[in-house]
Coordinates of C-alpha atoms and ligand atoms in Angstrom, one line a residue:
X1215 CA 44.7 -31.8 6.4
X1216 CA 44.3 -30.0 9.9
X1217 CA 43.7 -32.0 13.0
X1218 CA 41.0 -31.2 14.8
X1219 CA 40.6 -31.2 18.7
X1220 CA 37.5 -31.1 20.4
X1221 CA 38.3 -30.4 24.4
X1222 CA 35.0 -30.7 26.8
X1223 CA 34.5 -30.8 30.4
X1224 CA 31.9 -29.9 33.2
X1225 CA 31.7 -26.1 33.3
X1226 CA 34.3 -25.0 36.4
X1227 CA 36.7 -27.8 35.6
X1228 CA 39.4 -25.5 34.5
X1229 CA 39.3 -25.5 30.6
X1230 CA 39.4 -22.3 29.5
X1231 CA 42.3 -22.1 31.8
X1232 CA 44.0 -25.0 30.2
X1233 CA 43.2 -23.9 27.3
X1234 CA 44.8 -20.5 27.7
X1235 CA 47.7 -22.3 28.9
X1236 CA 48.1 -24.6 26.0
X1237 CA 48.2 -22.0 23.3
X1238 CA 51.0 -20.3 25.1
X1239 CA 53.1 -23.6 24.3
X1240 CA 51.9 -25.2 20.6
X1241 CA 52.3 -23.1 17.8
X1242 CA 50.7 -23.7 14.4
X1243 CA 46.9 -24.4 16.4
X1244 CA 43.8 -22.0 15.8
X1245 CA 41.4 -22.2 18.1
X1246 CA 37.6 -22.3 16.9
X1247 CA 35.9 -19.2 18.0
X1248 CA 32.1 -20.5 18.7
X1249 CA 29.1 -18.1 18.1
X1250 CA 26.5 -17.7 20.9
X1251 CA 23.2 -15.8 22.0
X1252 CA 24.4 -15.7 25.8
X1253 CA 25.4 -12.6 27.1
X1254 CA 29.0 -12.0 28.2
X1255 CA 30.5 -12.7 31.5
X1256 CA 32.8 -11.0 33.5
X1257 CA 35.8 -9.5 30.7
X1258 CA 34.7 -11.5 28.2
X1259 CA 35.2 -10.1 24.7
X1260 CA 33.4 -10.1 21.5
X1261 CA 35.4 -12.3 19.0
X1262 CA 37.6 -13.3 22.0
X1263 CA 35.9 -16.0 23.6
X1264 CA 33.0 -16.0 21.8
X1265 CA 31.2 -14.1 19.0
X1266 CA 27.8 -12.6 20.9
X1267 CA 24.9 -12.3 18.7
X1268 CA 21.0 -12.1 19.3
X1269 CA 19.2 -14.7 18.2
X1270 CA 18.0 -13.9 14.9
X1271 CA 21.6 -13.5 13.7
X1272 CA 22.1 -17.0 15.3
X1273 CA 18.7 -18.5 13.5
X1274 CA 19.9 -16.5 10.1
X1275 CA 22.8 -18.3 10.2
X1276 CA 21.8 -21.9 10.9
X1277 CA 19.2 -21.1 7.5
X1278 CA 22.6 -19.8 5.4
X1279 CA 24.3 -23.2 6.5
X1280 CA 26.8 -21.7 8.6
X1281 CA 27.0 -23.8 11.4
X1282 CA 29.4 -27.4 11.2
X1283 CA 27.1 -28.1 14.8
X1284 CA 25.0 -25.9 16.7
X1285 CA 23.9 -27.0 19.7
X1286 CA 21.4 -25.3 22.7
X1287 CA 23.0 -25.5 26.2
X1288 CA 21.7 -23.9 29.3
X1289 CA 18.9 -22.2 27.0
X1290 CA 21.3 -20.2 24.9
X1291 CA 22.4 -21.4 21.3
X1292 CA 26.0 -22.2 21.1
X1293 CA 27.6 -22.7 17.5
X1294 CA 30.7 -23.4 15.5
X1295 CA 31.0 -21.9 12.6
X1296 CA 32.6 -23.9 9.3
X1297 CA 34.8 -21.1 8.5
X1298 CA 37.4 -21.7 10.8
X1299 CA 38.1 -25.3 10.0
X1300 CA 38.0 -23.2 6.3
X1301 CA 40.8 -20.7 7.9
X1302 CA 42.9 -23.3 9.6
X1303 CA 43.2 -24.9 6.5
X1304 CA 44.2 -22.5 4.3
X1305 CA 46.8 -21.8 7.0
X1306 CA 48.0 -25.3 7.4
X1307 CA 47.0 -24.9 11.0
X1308 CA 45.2 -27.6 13.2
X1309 CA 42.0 -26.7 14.9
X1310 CA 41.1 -26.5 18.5
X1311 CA 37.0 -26.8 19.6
X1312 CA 36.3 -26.0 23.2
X1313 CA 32.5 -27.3 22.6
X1314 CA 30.1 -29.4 24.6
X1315 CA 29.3 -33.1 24.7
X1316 CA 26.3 -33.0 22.2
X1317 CA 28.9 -30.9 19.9
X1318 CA 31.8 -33.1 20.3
X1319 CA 29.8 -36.5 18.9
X1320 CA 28.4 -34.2 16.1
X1321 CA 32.2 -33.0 15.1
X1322 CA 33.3 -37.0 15.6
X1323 CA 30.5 -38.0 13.0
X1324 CA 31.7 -35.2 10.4
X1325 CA 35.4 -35.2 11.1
X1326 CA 37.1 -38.6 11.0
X1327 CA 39.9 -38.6 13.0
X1328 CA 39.1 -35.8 15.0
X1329 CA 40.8 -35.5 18.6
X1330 CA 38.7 -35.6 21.7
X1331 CA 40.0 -34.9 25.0
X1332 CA 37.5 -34.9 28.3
X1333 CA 38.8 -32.6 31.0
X1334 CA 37.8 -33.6 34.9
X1335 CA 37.8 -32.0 37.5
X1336 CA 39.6 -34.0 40.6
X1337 CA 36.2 -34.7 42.5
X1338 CA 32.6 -33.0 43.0
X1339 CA 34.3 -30.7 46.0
X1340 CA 37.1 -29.3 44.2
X1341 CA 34.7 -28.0 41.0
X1342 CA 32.2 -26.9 43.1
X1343 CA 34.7 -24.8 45.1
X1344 CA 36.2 -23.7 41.4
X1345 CA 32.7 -22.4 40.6
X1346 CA 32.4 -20.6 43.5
X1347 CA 36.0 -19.0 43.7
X1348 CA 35.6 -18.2 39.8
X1349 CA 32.5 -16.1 41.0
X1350 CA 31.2 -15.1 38.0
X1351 CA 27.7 -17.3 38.8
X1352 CA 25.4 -17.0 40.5
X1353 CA 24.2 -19.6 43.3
X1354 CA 21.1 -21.1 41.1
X1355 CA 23.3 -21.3 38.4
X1356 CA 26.1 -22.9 40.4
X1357 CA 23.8 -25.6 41.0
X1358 CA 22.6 -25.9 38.1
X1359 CA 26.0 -26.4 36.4
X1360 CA 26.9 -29.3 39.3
X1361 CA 23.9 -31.0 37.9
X1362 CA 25.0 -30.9 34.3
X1363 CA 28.3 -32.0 35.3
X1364 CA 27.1 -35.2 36.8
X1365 CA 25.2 -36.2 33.9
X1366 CA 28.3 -34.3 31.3
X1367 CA 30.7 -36.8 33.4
X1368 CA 28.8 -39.9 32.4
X1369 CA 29.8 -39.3 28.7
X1370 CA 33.4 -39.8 29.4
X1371 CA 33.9 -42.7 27.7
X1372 CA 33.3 -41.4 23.9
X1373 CA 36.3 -39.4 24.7
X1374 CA 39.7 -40.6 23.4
X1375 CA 41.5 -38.9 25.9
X1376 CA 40.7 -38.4 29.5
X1377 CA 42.8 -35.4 31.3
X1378 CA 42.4 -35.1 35.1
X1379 CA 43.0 -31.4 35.5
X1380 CA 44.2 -31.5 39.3
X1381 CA 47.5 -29.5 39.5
X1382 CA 47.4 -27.2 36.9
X1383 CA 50.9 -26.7 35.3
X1384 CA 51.2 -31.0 35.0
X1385 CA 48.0 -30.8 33.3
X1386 CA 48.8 -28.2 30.8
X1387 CA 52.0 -30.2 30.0
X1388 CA 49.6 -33.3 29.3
X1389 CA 47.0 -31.2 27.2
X1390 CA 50.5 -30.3 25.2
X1391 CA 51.7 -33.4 25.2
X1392 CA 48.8 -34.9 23.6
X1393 CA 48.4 -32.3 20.9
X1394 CA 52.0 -32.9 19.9
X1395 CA 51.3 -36.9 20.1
X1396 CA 48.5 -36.6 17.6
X1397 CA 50.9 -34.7 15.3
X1398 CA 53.9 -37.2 16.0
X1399 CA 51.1 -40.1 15.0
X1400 CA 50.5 -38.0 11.2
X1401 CA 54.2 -38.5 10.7
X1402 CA 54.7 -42.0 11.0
X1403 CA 57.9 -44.1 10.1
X1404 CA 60.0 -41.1 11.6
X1405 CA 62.4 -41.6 13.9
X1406 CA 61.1 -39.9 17.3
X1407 CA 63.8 -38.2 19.8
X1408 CA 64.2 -39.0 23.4
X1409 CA 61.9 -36.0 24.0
X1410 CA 59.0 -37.0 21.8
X1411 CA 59.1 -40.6 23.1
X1412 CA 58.3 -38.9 26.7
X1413 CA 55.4 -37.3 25.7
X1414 CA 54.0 -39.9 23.5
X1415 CA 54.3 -41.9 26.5
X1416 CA 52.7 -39.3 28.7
X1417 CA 49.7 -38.6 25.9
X1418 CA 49.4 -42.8 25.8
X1419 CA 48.8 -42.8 30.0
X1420 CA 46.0 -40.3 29.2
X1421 CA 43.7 -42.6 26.9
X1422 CA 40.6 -43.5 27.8
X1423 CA 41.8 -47.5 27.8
X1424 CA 44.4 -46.2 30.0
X1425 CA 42.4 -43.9 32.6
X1426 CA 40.4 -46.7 34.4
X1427 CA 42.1 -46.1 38.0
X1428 CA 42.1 -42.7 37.9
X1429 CA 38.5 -42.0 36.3
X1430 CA 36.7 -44.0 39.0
X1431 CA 36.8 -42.1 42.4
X1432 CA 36.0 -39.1 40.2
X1433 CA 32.7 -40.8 39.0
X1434 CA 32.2 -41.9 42.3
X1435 CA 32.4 -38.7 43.9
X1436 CA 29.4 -37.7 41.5
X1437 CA 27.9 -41.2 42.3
X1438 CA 28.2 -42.7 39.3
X1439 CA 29.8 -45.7 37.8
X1440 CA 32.5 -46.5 35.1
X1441 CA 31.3 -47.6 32.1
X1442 CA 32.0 -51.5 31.6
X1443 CA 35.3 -51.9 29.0
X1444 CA 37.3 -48.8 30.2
Ligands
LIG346 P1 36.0 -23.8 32.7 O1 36.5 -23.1 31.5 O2 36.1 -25.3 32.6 O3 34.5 -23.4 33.0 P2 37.8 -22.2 34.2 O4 39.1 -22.3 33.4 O5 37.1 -20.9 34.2 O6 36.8 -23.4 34.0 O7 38.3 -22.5 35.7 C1 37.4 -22.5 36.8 C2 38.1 -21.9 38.1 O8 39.1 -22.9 38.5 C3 38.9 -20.7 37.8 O9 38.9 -19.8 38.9 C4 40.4 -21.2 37.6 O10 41.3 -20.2 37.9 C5 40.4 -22.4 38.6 N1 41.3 -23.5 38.1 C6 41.5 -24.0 36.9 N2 42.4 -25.0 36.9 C7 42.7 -25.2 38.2 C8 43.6 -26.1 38.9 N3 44.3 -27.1 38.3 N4 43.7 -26.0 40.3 C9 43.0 -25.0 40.9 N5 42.2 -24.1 40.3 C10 42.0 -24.2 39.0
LIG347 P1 30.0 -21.3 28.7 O1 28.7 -20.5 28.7 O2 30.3 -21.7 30.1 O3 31.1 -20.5 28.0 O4 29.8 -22.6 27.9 C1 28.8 -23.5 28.2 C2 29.0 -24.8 27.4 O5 28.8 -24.6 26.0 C3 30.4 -25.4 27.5 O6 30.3 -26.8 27.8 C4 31.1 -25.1 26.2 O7 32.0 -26.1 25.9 C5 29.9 -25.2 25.3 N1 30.1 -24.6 24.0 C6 30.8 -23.5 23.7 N2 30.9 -23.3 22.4 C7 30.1 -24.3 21.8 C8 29.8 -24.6 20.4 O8 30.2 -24.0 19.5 N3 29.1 -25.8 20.2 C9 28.6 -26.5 21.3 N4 27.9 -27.6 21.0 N5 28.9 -26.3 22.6 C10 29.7 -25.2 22.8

């Protein structure tokens, strides 16, 4: 059975970039490439980042089934597809989703034991000056995206793994470290080297129980509040 990881965060937070950083590092992990009616940005590539269809093709293929969640987000449908859980499968691959909030609890009802990790950005400041530096949006939509990151953020806590993604290459070495803790878990009764103790430990210091102090001047910079129990 593959594992599947869900990864979410605030648009600007640095995931893709993560992302992109992680798959340079773990082998055996497919990454889930989501269909959607927005256009592309910047060098984006069809069947890269995304698939880009109209909406029709989308609406075709919620009717055919297609879809394990589909979800609308900033007006534009954004879907992933079944077939690459399929794929992965067949390949004895785990599964990487980079998908939403309202995606992630879908995939969490459908796939037990699925993985999710919530990626934050250090404080309000530091994403809004990623989204500006990025510039690939415009100012409306700049703001826009702040405000769905404040209201993103407060779903933190159905997350099993919060990763603060402030200096870039430590945080890529978490994202890793968790992926290869989730694997390590499968294999229980194995003896784990000195190595794979470390990173257990490091993926452990990233759970949500374990993220209390770190989580709350990032809410607070957004003015919100930790949830109670975390
Ligand atoms: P997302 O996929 O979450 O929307 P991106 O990966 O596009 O975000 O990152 C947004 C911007 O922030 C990019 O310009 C990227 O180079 C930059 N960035 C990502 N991670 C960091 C980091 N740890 N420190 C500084 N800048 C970062
Ligand atoms: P962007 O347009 O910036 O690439 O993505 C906007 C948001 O849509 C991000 O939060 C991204 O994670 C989410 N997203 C991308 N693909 C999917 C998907 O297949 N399903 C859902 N629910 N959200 C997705």
């Amino acid at each position: 059975m593959s594992i599947v990881y869900i990864v979410s965060a605030p648009s600007g937070s640095g995931k893709s970039t993560l992302v992109n950083e992680l798959f340079k590092m773990v082998r055996h992990l497919d990454f889930s490439i989501s269909y959607t009616t927005r256009p592309p940005r910047g060098s984006e590539q069809n069947g890269k980042e995304y698939f880009f269809v109209s909406r029709d093709e989308f609406e075709s293929m919620i009717a055919a089934g297609e879809f394990l969640e589909h979800a609308t987000v900033f007006g534009n449908y954004y879907g992933t597809a079944w077939r690459f859980l399929r794929e992965a499968e067949n390949r004895s691959n785990d599964l990487l989703l980079d998908i939403d909030v309202q995606g992630a609890s879908k995939i969490k009802e459908k796939i037990r034991g699925a993985v999710s990790i919530f990626i934050l950005p250090p404080d309000r400041e530091k994403l809004e000056w990623r989204l500006r530096t990025r510039g690939l949006d415009s100012e409306e939509v700049i703001r826009r995206r702040l405000d769905t990151a404040r209201r993103e953020i407060e779903n933190y806590s159905k997350y099993d793994y919060i990763l603060v993604n402030n200096v870039l290459e430590q945080s890529a070495d978490e994202l890793r470290d968790i992926v290869l803790a989730e694997r390590l878990e499968k294999k229980s009764g194995v003896e784990l080297s000195e190595e794979e103790k470390r990173l257990v430990e490091t993926a452990q210091a990233c759970r949500l129980d374990q993220s209390r102090e770190r989580v709350q001047p990032i809410l607070a910079s957004f003015n919100l509040q930790a949830v109670k129990g975390t």
